[in-house]
Coordinates of C-alpha atoms in Angstrom, one line a residue:
Chain A
X1 CA -37.0 -34.8 26.7
X2 CA -36.4 -38.8 26.3
X3 CA -33.3 -39.8 27.3
X4 CA -32.1 -36.3 27.5
X5 CA -31.2 -36.3 23.9
X6 CA -33.0 -33.4 21.9
X7 CA -34.8 -34.8 18.7
X8 CA -35.9 -32.8 15.6
X9 CA -38.1 -34.4 13.2
X10 CA -38.5 -33.4 9.5
X11 CA -41.7 -34.1 8.1
X12 CA -43.6 -32.6 4.9
X13 CA -46.2 -29.9 5.4
X14 CA -48.9 -31.7 3.9
X15 CA -48.1 -34.7 5.5
X16 CA -48.0 -32.9 8.9
X17 CA -51.6 -32.0 8.3
X18 CA -52.8 -35.3 7.3
X19 CA -50.9 -36.9 10.2
X20 CA -51.7 -34.6 13.0
X21 CA -52.2 -37.0 15.5
X22 CA -48.8 -38.7 15.0
X23 CA -47.6 -34.6 15.5
X24 CA -49.2 -34.4 18.6
X25 CA -48.0 -37.8 19.7
X26 CA -44.4 -36.7 18.5
X27 CA -44.1 -33.4 20.6
X28 CA -45.7 -35.2 23.4
X29 CA -42.6 -37.3 23.7
X30 CA -40.7 -34.1 23.4
X31 CA -39.6 -34.0 19.9
X32 CA -39.3 -30.9 17.8
X33 CA -41.5 -31.4 14.5
X34 CA -40.0 -28.8 11.7
X35 CA -42.6 -28.3 8.6
X36 CA -40.7 -28.7 5.4
X37 CA -42.4 -26.4 3.0
X38 CA -40.2 -27.4 -0.2
X39 CA -41.2 -29.6 -3.4
X40 CA -44.0 -31.8 -2.9
X41 CA -44.2 -31.1 1.1
X42 CA -44.0 -35.1 1.8
X43 CA -41.5 -37.9 2.8
X44 CA -39.0 -37.2 0.1
X45 CA -38.2 -33.9 0.9
X46 CA -38.7 -34.0 4.6
X47 CA -35.7 -36.8 3.8
X48 CA -33.9 -34.0 1.7
X49 CA -34.3 -31.5 4.7
X50 CA -33.0 -34.1 7.4
X51 CA -29.8 -34.7 5.0
X52 CA -29.1 -31.4 5.1
X53 CA -29.4 -30.8 8.7
X54 CA -27.2 -33.5 9.4
X55 CA -24.5 -32.7 7.1
X56 CA -24.5 -29.0 8.7
X57 CA -24.6 -30.4 12.0
X58 CA -22.8 -33.7 11.5
X59 CA -20.2 -33.2 14.5
X60 CA -23.3 -33.5 17.2
X61 CA -25.9 -35.1 15.6
X62 CA -26.9 -38.9 14.7
X63 CA -29.5 -38.9 11.7
X64 CA -31.9 -42.0 11.9
X65 CA -34.8 -42.8 9.1
X66 CA -37.9 -45.1 10.0
X67 CA -37.9 -46.6 6.5
X68 CA -35.4 -48.9 4.6
X69 CA -34.3 -46.2 2.6
X70 CA -31.4 -43.9 2.0
X71 CA -27.5 -44.5 2.4
X72 CA -25.8 -48.2 3.7
X73 CA -26.2 -49.2 6.7
X74 CA -29.7 -47.4 7.4
X75 CA -31.8 -49.8 5.1
X76 CA -30.0 -52.7 6.8
X77 CA -30.5 -51.6 10.4
X78 CA -34.3 -50.1 9.8
X79 CA -34.9 -54.0 8.1
X80 CA -32.9 -55.3 11.4
X81 CA -35.1 -53.6 13.4
X82 CA -38.6 -54.0 12.0
X83 CA -37.6 -57.8 11.7
X84 CA -38.8 -58.0 15.3
X85 CA -42.5 -58.3 13.1
X86 CA -41.6 -61.2 11.2
X87 CA -39.7 -63.1 13.9
X88 CA -42.6 -62.9 16.2
X89 CA -44.8 -63.7 13.3
X90 CA -43.2 -66.9 12.7
X91 CA -42.9 -67.9 16.1
X92 CA -46.4 -67.3 16.9
X93 CA -48.0 -68.8 13.8
X94 CA -45.9 -72.1 14.1
X95 CA -47.0 -72.2 18.0
X96 CA -50.7 -71.8 17.1
X97 CA -51.2 -73.4 13.7
X98 CA -48.0 -75.9 14.0
X99 CA -46.9 -74.8 10.4
X100 CA -45.5 -71.9 8.6
X101 CA -48.6 -69.3 7.0
X102 CA -48.9 -69.7 3.0
X103 CA -49.1 -66.2 2.0
X104 CA -47.5 -62.9 3.9
X105 CA -48.9 -59.5 2.4
X106 CA -47.5 -56.1 3.9
X107 CA -48.1 -52.1 2.1
X108 CA -44.8 -50.8 0.6
X109 CA -43.8 -47.2 0.5
X110 CA -40.4 -47.1 1.5
X111 CA -41.0 -50.6 2.7
X112 CA -39.9 -50.9 6.4
X113 CA -42.9 -52.7 8.1
X114 CA -42.7 -55.2 4.4
X115 CA -38.9 -56.0 5.1
X116 CA -39.6 -56.4 8.9
X117 CA -42.4 -59.1 8.2
X118 CA -40.4 -60.7 5.1
X119 CA -37.3 -61.2 6.4
X120 CA -37.2 -64.1 8.6
X121 CA -39.2 -65.5 6.1
X122 CA -37.0 -65.2 3.3
X123 CA -35.6 -68.5 3.3
X124 CA -39.3 -70.4 3.6
X125 CA -39.4 -70.9 0.3
X126 CA -43.1 -72.1 0.7
X127 CA -44.3 -69.3 1.9
X128 CA -45.6 -66.3 -0.7
X129 CA -44.9 -63.3 0.0
X130 CA -46.6 -59.7 -1.5
X131 CA -45.9 -56.5 -1.5
X132 CA -48.3 -53.9 -2.1
X133 CA -47.7 -50.5 -3.5
X134 CA -49.9 -47.2 -3.7
X135 CA -51.7 -46.6 -7.0
X136 CA -52.7 -43.6 -5.7
X137 CA -55.5 -42.5 -8.6
X138 CA -54.4 -45.1 -11.0
X139 CA -51.4 -46.2 -12.0
X140 CA -52.0 -44.7 -15.5
X141 CA -51.9 -41.1 -14.0
X142 CA -49.4 -39.3 -12.6
X143 CA -50.8 -39.6 -9.5
X144 CA -49.5 -42.4 -7.5
X145 CA -46.5 -43.8 -6.0
X146 CA -46.0 -47.5 -7.2
X147 CA -42.5 -47.3 -7.4
X148 CA -41.6 -51.4 -8.3
X149 CA -44.5 -51.3 -10.9
X150 CA -44.3 -48.2 -12.8
X151 CA -40.2 -47.0 -11.6
X152 CA -36.8 -47.6 -13.4
X153 CA -33.4 -47.6 -11.8
X154 CA -32.3 -44.5 -10.5
X155 CA -30.1 -42.9 -7.1
X156 CA -31.9 -41.1 -4.6
X157 CA -30.8 -40.2 -0.8
X158 CA -27.8 -42.1 -1.1
X159 CA -28.9 -45.7 -2.4
X160 CA -29.8 -47.1 -5.7
X161 CA -33.0 -48.5 -6.2
X162 CA -36.2 -48.2 -8.3
X163 CA -37.3 -44.9 -8.7
X164 CA -40.3 -42.4 -10.3
X165 CA -38.3 -40.4 -12.5
X166 CA -39.0 -38.8 -15.6
X167 CA -37.3 -39.6 -19.2
X168 CA -33.7 -37.2 -18.0
X169 CA -33.8 -38.5 -14.2
X170 CA -35.5 -36.3 -12.8
X171 CA -37.5 -37.2 -9.2
X172 CA -41.4 -37.2 -10.3
X173 CA -44.2 -35.9 -7.7
X174 CA -45.9 -38.7 -6.5
X175 CA -49.1 -39.2 -4.8
X176 CA -51.1 -41.5 -2.3
X177 CA -53.7 -40.8 0.1
X178 CA -51.4 -42.5 2.6
X179 CA -48.3 -40.8 3.9
X180 CA -46.6 -43.5 4.3
X181 CA -46.7 -45.0 1.0
X182 CA -46.4 -41.1 -0.8
X183 CA -42.3 -41.4 -2.0
X184 CA -40.9 -42.0 -5.2
X185 CA -38.1 -44.6 -4.2
X186 CA -38.2 -48.0 -2.6
X187 CA -36.0 -49.8 -0.4
X188 CA -33.1 -51.1 -2.2
X189 CA -33.9 -54.4 -0.5
X190 CA -37.5 -54.3 -1.8
X191 CA -35.7 -54.1 -5.4
X192 CA -33.7 -56.5 -5.1
X193 CA -36.7 -59.0 -3.7
X194 CA -38.5 -57.7 -6.8
X195 CA -35.8 -58.8 -9.5
X196 CA -35.0 -62.6 -7.9
X197 CA -38.6 -62.7 -7.8
X198 CA -38.8 -63.8 -4.0
X199 CA -41.6 -61.3 -3.2
X200 CA -44.2 -60.2 -5.5
X201 CA -45.3 -57.1 -5.6
X202 CA -48.7 -55.3 -6.6
X203 CA -51.1 -52.1 -6.2
X204 CA -53.9 -50.9 -4.9
X205 CA -55.6 -47.5 -5.5
X206 CA -56.7 -44.8 -3.1
X207 CA -60.0 -45.7 -3.4
X208 CA -59.8 -49.1 -2.6
X209 CA -57.7 -48.7 0.3
X210 CA -60.3 -46.5 1.9
X211 CA -63.0 -49.2 0.9
X212 CA -60.7 -51.8 3.0
X213 CA -60.3 -49.1 5.8
X214 CA -64.5 -48.8 5.9
X215 CA -64.9 -52.9 5.4
X216 CA -62.3 -53.7 8.2
X217 CA -63.5 -51.6 10.4
X218 CA -66.8 -52.8 10.0
X219 CA -66.4 -56.3 10.3
X220 CA -63.5 -56.5 13.0
X221 CA -63.8 -53.1 14.7
X222 CA -60.0 -52.9 13.8
X223 CA -59.3 -49.4 12.5
X224 CA -56.4 -50.1 10.2
X225 CA -53.7 -47.1 8.8
X226 CA -54.7 -46.2 5.3
X227 CA -51.1 -47.6 4.5
X228 CA -51.9 -51.1 6.0
X229 CA -55.6 -50.7 4.5
X230 CA -53.6 -51.4 1.1
X231 CA -52.6 -54.7 2.0
X232 CA -56.3 -55.4 3.5
X233 CA -57.2 -54.1 -0.3
X234 CA -55.2 -56.7 -1.7
X235 CA -56.2 -59.4 -0.2
X236 CA -60.1 -58.6 -0.6
X237 CA -59.3 -57.8 -4.4
X238 CA -57.8 -61.2 -5.0
X239 CA -60.1 -63.7 -3.3
X240 CA -59.3 -66.2 -6.2
X241 CA -56.0 -66.1 -5.5
X242 CA -56.3 -66.7 -1.7
X243 CA -59.0 -69.4 -2.1
X244 CA -56.7 -72.4 -1.3
X245 CA -54.4 -70.3 0.9
X246 CA -56.0 -70.4 4.1
X247 CA -53.3 -69.3 6.4
X248 CA -52.3 -65.7 5.5
X249 CA -50.2 -63.3 7.7
X250 CA -51.4 -59.5 7.0
X251 CA -49.1 -57.0 8.7
X252 CA -51.4 -54.3 10.1
X253 CA -48.3 -52.2 10.5
X254 CA -50.4 -48.9 12.0
X255 CA -53.5 -47.8 13.6
X256 CA -56.0 -45.8 11.5
X257 CA -56.4 -43.5 14.7
X258 CA -54.5 -40.8 12.6
X259 CA -56.1 -41.4 9.5
X260 CA -60.1 -41.2 11.1
X261 CA -59.9 -37.3 10.0
X262 CA -58.9 -37.6 6.7
X263 CA -61.1 -40.6 6.1
X264 CA -64.2 -38.7 7.6
X265 CA -63.5 -36.0 5.5
X266 CA -62.9 -38.1 2.2
X267 CA -66.1 -40.4 2.9
X268 CA -68.6 -37.7 3.7
X269 CA -67.7 -35.6 0.6
X270 CA -68.9 -38.7 -1.5
Chain V
X1 CA -6.8 -29.3 -20.3
X2 CA -8.7 -26.0 -19.7
X3 CA -8.9 -26.2 -15.9
X4 CA -5.0 -27.2 -15.7
X5 CA -4.0 -24.6 -18.1
X6 CA -5.6 -21.7 -16.6
X7 CA -4.3 -22.6 -13.2
X8 CA -1.0 -22.8 -14.4
X9 CA -1.4 -19.4 -16.3
X10 CA -2.8 -17.9 -13.0
X11 CA 0.1 -18.9 -10.8
X12 CA 2.6 -17.6 -13.3
X13 CA 0.7 -14.0 -13.5
X14 CA 0.2 -14.6 -9.4
X15 CA -3.3 -14.7 -9.7
X16 CA -6.0 -16.9 -7.9
X17 CA -9.3 -18.2 -9.8
X18 CA -12.3 -16.5 -9.4
X19 CA -15.1 -19.6 -10.0
X20 CA -18.5 -18.8 -10.4
X21 CA -21.7 -20.5 -10.6
X22 CA -25.0 -20.2 -11.8
X23 CA -28.0 -22.4 -12.7
X24 CA -28.3 -23.3 -16.3
X25 CA -31.5 -22.0 -17.6
X26 CA -32.6 -19.6 -14.8
X27 CA -34.3 -17.8 -15.9
X28 CA -33.7 -19.0 -18.6
X29 CA -30.9 -20.7 -21.3
X30 CA -30.2 -17.4 -23.5
X31 CA -29.8 -15.5 -20.3
X32 CA -27.5 -18.0 -19.1
X33 CA -25.5 -17.9 -22.2
X34 CA -25.1 -14.0 -21.5
X35 CA -24.5 -14.2 -18.3
X36 CA -21.6 -16.5 -18.8
X37 CA -19.6 -14.1 -21.2
X38 CA -20.6 -11.3 -18.5
X39 CA -18.9 -12.8 -16.1
X40 CA -16.0 -13.8 -17.7
X41 CA -15.6 -10.0 -19.3
X42 CA -15.6 -9.2 -15.3
X43 CA -13.1 -11.6 -14.3
X44 CA -14.7 -14.9 -13.7
X45 CA -11.7 -17.4 -14.7
X46 CA -13.8 -20.9 -14.4
X47 CA -17.8 -20.9 -14.7
X48 CA -19.4 -24.1 -12.9
X49 CA -23.3 -24.4 -14.6
X50 CA -25.7 -26.0 -12.5
X51 CA -27.7 -29.0 -14.3
X52 CA -30.7 -28.6 -12.1
X53 CA -32.0 -31.6 -10.2
X54 CA -35.4 -32.1 -8.6
X55 CA -33.5 -33.1 -4.9
X56 CA -30.1 -31.0 -4.7
X57 CA -29.0 -32.4 -1.3
X58 CA -26.0 -30.2 -0.9
X59 CA -27.6 -27.0 -1.4
X60 CA -29.2 -24.1 0.6
X61 CA -32.8 -22.7 -0.2
X62 CA -31.0 -20.0 -2.9
X63 CA -29.6 -22.9 -5.3
X64 CA -33.0 -25.1 -4.4
X65 CA -35.1 -22.4 -5.7
X66 CA -33.1 -21.6 -8.6
X67 CA -33.2 -25.5 -9.6
X68 CA -36.7 -25.3 -9.3
X69 CA -37.2 -22.5 -11.6
X70 CA -35.1 -23.9 -13.9
X71 CA -36.9 -27.4 -14.2
X72 CA -40.1 -25.5 -14.2
X73 CA -38.7 -24.0 -17.4
X74 CA -38.2 -27.5 -18.9
X75 CA -34.4 -27.3 -18.9
X76 CA -33.1 -31.1 -19.0
X77 CA -29.7 -32.5 -19.5
X78 CA -29.9 -32.4 -23.7
X79 CA -30.6 -28.5 -23.2
X80 CA -27.5 -27.9 -20.9
X81 CA -25.2 -29.4 -23.3
X82 CA -27.2 -27.5 -26.0
X83 CA -25.9 -24.0 -24.0
X84 CA -22.5 -25.3 -23.8
X85 CA -22.2 -26.1 -27.2
X86 CA -23.2 -22.4 -28.0
X87 CA -21.3 -20.9 -25.5
X88 CA -18.4 -22.6 -27.4
X89 CA -18.5 -20.6 -30.1
X90 CA -17.7 -17.4 -28.2
X91 CA -15.8 -18.2 -25.3
X92 CA -12.3 -20.6 -23.8
X93 CA -13.2 -20.4 -20.5
X94 CA -13.4 -23.7 -18.7
X95 CA -16.9 -24.8 -18.2
X96 CA -18.1 -27.5 -15.3
X97 CA -21.1 -29.2 -14.8
X98 CA -22.3 -29.7 -11.5
X99 CA -25.4 -32.1 -11.0
X100 CA -26.0 -34.9 -8.9
X101 CA -25.5 -38.4 -10.1
X102 CA -29.1 -39.4 -10.9
X103 CA -29.6 -37.1 -14.0
X104 CA -25.8 -38.3 -14.9
X105 CA -27.4 -42.1 -14.6
X106 CA -30.2 -41.9 -16.0
X107 CA -28.7 -40.3 -19.1
X108 CA -26.1 -43.1 -19.1
X109 CA -22.7 -42.3 -18.0
X110 CA -21.0 -42.8 -20.8
X111 CA -23.3 -40.9 -23.3
X112 CA -23.2 -38.2 -20.6
X113 CA -19.7 -37.6 -20.7
X114 CA -19.1 -38.5 -24.4
X115 CA -22.1 -35.3 -24.9
X116 CA -20.5 -33.3 -22.5
X117 CA -16.7 -33.7 -23.6
X118 CA -17.9 -33.0 -27.5
X119 CA -20.2 -30.0 -26.1
X120 CA -17.0 -28.3 -24.7
X121 CA -17.3 -29.2 -20.9
X122 CA -14.0 -29.6 -19.1
X123 CA -15.2 -30.8 -15.6
X124 CA -17.9 -32.5 -13.9
X125 CA -18.9 -32.1 -10.1
X126 CA -21.3 -34.5 -8.3
X127 CA -21.7 -33.8 -4.7
X128 CA -23.7 -36.7 -4.0
X129 CA -21.2 -39.5 -5.4
X130 CA -18.8 -40.5 -3.0
X131 CA -15.2 -41.5 -3.7
X132 CA -16.1 -45.2 -3.2
X133 CA -18.8 -45.3 -5.5
X134 CA -16.8 -43.4 -8.2
X135 CA -14.5 -45.6 -9.9
X136 CA -16.8 -46.2 -13.0
X137 CA -17.5 -42.8 -13.5
X138 CA -13.9 -41.9 -13.1
X139 CA -12.9 -44.6 -15.9
X140 CA -15.3 -42.8 -18.3
X141 CA -14.4 -39.0 -17.7
X142 CA -10.3 -39.9 -17.8
X143 CA -11.1 -41.7 -20.8
X144 CA -13.4 -38.4 -22.5
X145 CA -10.7 -36.0 -21.1
X146 CA -13.1 -34.9 -18.7
X147 CA -11.7 -33.7 -15.1
X148 CA -14.1 -35.3 -12.3
X149 CA -13.7 -33.1 -9.8
X150 CA -13.8 -34.2 -5.7
X151 CA -15.2 -32.4 -2.8
X152 CA -13.4 -32.5 0.2
X153 CA -15.1 -31.2 3.7
X154 CA -13.4 -30.5 7.3
X155 CA -14.7 -34.0 8.3
X156 CA -12.3 -35.5 5.7
X157 CA -10.1 -37.5 7.5
X158 CA -6.0 -37.3 6.3
X159 CA -6.8 -40.9 4.9
X160 CA -9.4 -40.2 2.7
X161 CA -7.7 -36.9 1.6
X162 CA -4.8 -38.9 0.6
X163 CA -7.5 -41.3 -1.5
X164 CA -9.4 -38.6 -3.0
X165 CA -5.7 -37.3 -4.4
X166 CA -5.3 -40.5 -6.0
X167 CA -8.3 -39.8 -8.1
X168 CA -9.1 -36.3 -8.3
X169 CA -8.6 -33.8 -11.2
X170 CA -8.8 -30.5 -12.5
X171 CA -8.6 -29.1 -8.8
X172 CA -10.5 -30.1 -5.7
X173 CA -13.4 -28.5 -4.2
X174 CA -12.5 -27.5 -0.6
X175 CA -15.9 -27.4 1.1
X176 CA -15.4 -24.6 3.7
X177 CA -17.8 -25.5 6.4
X178 CA -20.1 -29.0 7.5
X179 CA -23.3 -28.0 5.4
X180 CA -24.7 -26.9 2.7
X181 CA -24.6 -23.9 0.0
X182 CA -25.5 -20.7 1.2
X183 CA -24.8 -17.3 1.7
X184 CA -23.5 -16.9 5.4
X185 CA -22.7 -13.8 6.9
X186 CA -20.0 -15.5 9.2
X187 CA -17.2 -17.2 7.4
X188 CA -15.5 -19.9 8.8
X189 CA -11.9 -18.9 10.4
X190 CA -11.1 -22.6 10.1
X191 CA -10.3 -23.0 6.8
X192 CA -6.5 -22.0 7.2
X193 CA -6.4 -25.3 8.9
X194 CA -8.5 -27.2 6.2
X195 CA -6.5 -25.8 3.6
X196 CA -3.3 -26.8 4.8
X197 CA -4.2 -30.2 5.8
X198 CA -5.3 -30.8 2.1
X199 CA -2.3 -29.3 0.8
X200 CA -0.1 -31.7 2.3
X201 CA -1.5 -34.7 0.6
X202 CA -2.2 -33.4 -2.5
X203 CA -0.5 -31.0 -5.5
X204 CA -3.8 -30.2 -7.3
X205 CA -5.0 -27.0 -6.8
X206 CA -7.4 -26.1 -4.1
X207 CA -11.0 -24.1 -4.8
X208 CA -12.4 -23.1 -1.5
X209 CA -16.4 -23.0 -1.7
X210 CA -19.7 -22.7 0.3
X211 CA -20.4 -19.8 2.0
X212 CA -18.3 -17.3 0.1
X213 CA -20.6 -14.6 -0.7
X214 CA -18.7 -11.1 -0.6
X215 CA -15.4 -9.7 -2.0
X216 CA -14.0 -9.6 1.7
X217 CA -14.7 -13.3 2.5
X218 CA -13.6 -14.1 -1.3
X219 CA -10.3 -12.3 -0.4
X220 CA -9.6 -14.2 3.2
X221 CA -10.6 -17.7 1.0
X222 CA -7.9 -16.6 -1.7
X223 CA -5.5 -16.0 1.3
X224 CA -5.4 -19.4 1.6
X225 CA -6.5 -21.6 -1.5
X226 CA -5.6 -21.3 -5.0
X227 CA -9.4 -20.5 -5.9
X228 CA -12.5 -18.9 -4.7
X229 CA -16.0 -20.2 -5.6
X230 CA -19.2 -18.1 -5.5
X231 CA -22.6 -19.3 -6.0
X232 CA -25.5 -18.9 -4.0
X233 CA -24.6 -15.0 -3.9
X234 CA -25.0 -14.5 -7.6
X235 CA -28.0 -16.9 -7.9
X236 CA -29.4 -14.5 -5.2
X237 CA -29.1 -11.9 -7.6
X238 CA -30.8 -14.1 -10.8
X239 CA -33.4 -14.5 -8.1
X240 CA -33.6 -10.5 -7.8
X241 CA -33.3 -9.6 -11.3
X242 CA -34.9 -12.7 -13.3
X243 CA -37.2 -11.0 -15.2
X244 CA -35.3 -8.2 -16.5
X245 CA -32.6 -9.9 -18.0
X246 CA -30.5 -6.8 -19.4
X247 CA -30.4 -5.3 -15.7
X248 CA -29.3 -8.7 -14.4
X249 CA -26.4 -8.9 -16.8
X250 CA -25.4 -5.8 -15.6
X251 CA -26.0 -6.6 -11.7
X252 CA -24.3 -9.9 -12.0
X253 CA -21.1 -8.5 -13.5
X254 CA -20.7 -5.7 -11.2
X255 CA -21.0 -8.0 -8.2
X256 CA -18.3 -10.3 -10.1
X257 CA -16.4 -7.3 -10.8
X258 CA -16.6 -6.9 -7.2
X259 CA -15.3 -10.2 -6.2
X260 CA -12.4 -10.2 -8.7
X261 CA -11.1 -6.8 -7.4
X262 CA -11.7 -8.6 -3.7
X263 CA -9.1 -11.4 -4.4
X264 CA -6.0 -9.9 -4.1
X265 CA -2.9 -11.8 -6.4
X266 CA -0.9 -14.1 -4.0
X267 CA 1.4 -17.0 -4.3
X268 CA -0.2 -20.4 -5.2
X269 CA 1.8 -23.5 -3.3
X270 CA 0.6 -26.0 -5.9
X271 CA 3.5 -26.9 -8.1
X272 CA 2.9 -26.2 -11.9

């Protein structure tokens, strides 16, 4: 048990299967991983269950979450922790290239890696920023999680942001090939950055992400997480836009080791 | 005013309030309507109707599943208002909607409260709406004559109890334990402290809920509080007999009757 602290992690049953390597890692580090079988069996439902545990065991339990969602001050805390990504990226690009990048690209589910990359660059107005959501099986199907693209204002998990929901405010079941993007909400600060226009948000389908996953593996020998593969696919899909933007920081926020089983299964079927 | 009048009348008779919860539309809206009338007949003083939400954070498995069944049956906000309109033809019992913030926000705060008031809803409970965020809704409920009912828990500080008292209407929903709704074997013995602590700062009726599931627990709760709220135990009966409405109504009626008997008449100390 690290730091002699008991750690319970709630994870959707479906995600435990999709991310079994991560489950193994967490257990190896001494955490207890508790499967959540309610609702869509993914991140949203795991968050519900973690909050229920928290309010039950409030006297001896601290709640933490890895994404920039949930009640204040969690989105702010997670952003600040994750902003090590942007601080290092900014320092390194300045020292290597002597200038700021033209463009930043990162995938957005709840949006922690993107917030972490973007935040230290927000005042550098010449730096373009692009967040990439999961279009799943297509934006015109009901199987995507492109919250900023297709959602509207709502309140979930103690924060107001964009939300994928039906006409009467019932949260929609969502889908993405990648567990990390499979969430019907998005961090409230992304909602703000979307409204102010400081960040542009696009989306990438499961299929496009899977192709980018292969391309980056073949060309660079880097196996990206399926989440991060959405950012790679955005770059590949928008070559024209990036033609004159020669210095781009793309956030490879996760390794694809955890996704190779899933990818192998999907690619073999084809 | 129905809620206030009910508590006043009960107090005058030396009785405590039995408040029962069921989810609107589980197993279906017609049965919910019959259930409300039957519960009233068997002694319920106030009825809470759950407007189902996809992500009921304050609820345990029993009510989660019930909400899911109602949603799968297609129950949405307008059906809830329609149900209350139908009920109002046959009963004057205080009716309170329990739901979460997003269905209200999505409908539009003003539109929701107006519709609720015109249908005959007396109060609104929104467990995921914190005191600090409630001003906008409170203004609207006040203008429409709907009570916005606040929750207080064992973790609430004295300071928070005071601030809640300034805004609360109808009654205060005292949460007996930290946690979510559900049937529990053991019923917290610290309720005496909780009720006494809240009573120090408010003259509103205090209703105790969460984990109260049998006549004996109801009796114990009523010894200290002005009202007792029972939800999951009833919803469990709905889960068991949802496929047989006639039997379900009989079973729920019997259970409500036994709860009522478990609540002895006692002195309520809120001022009229």
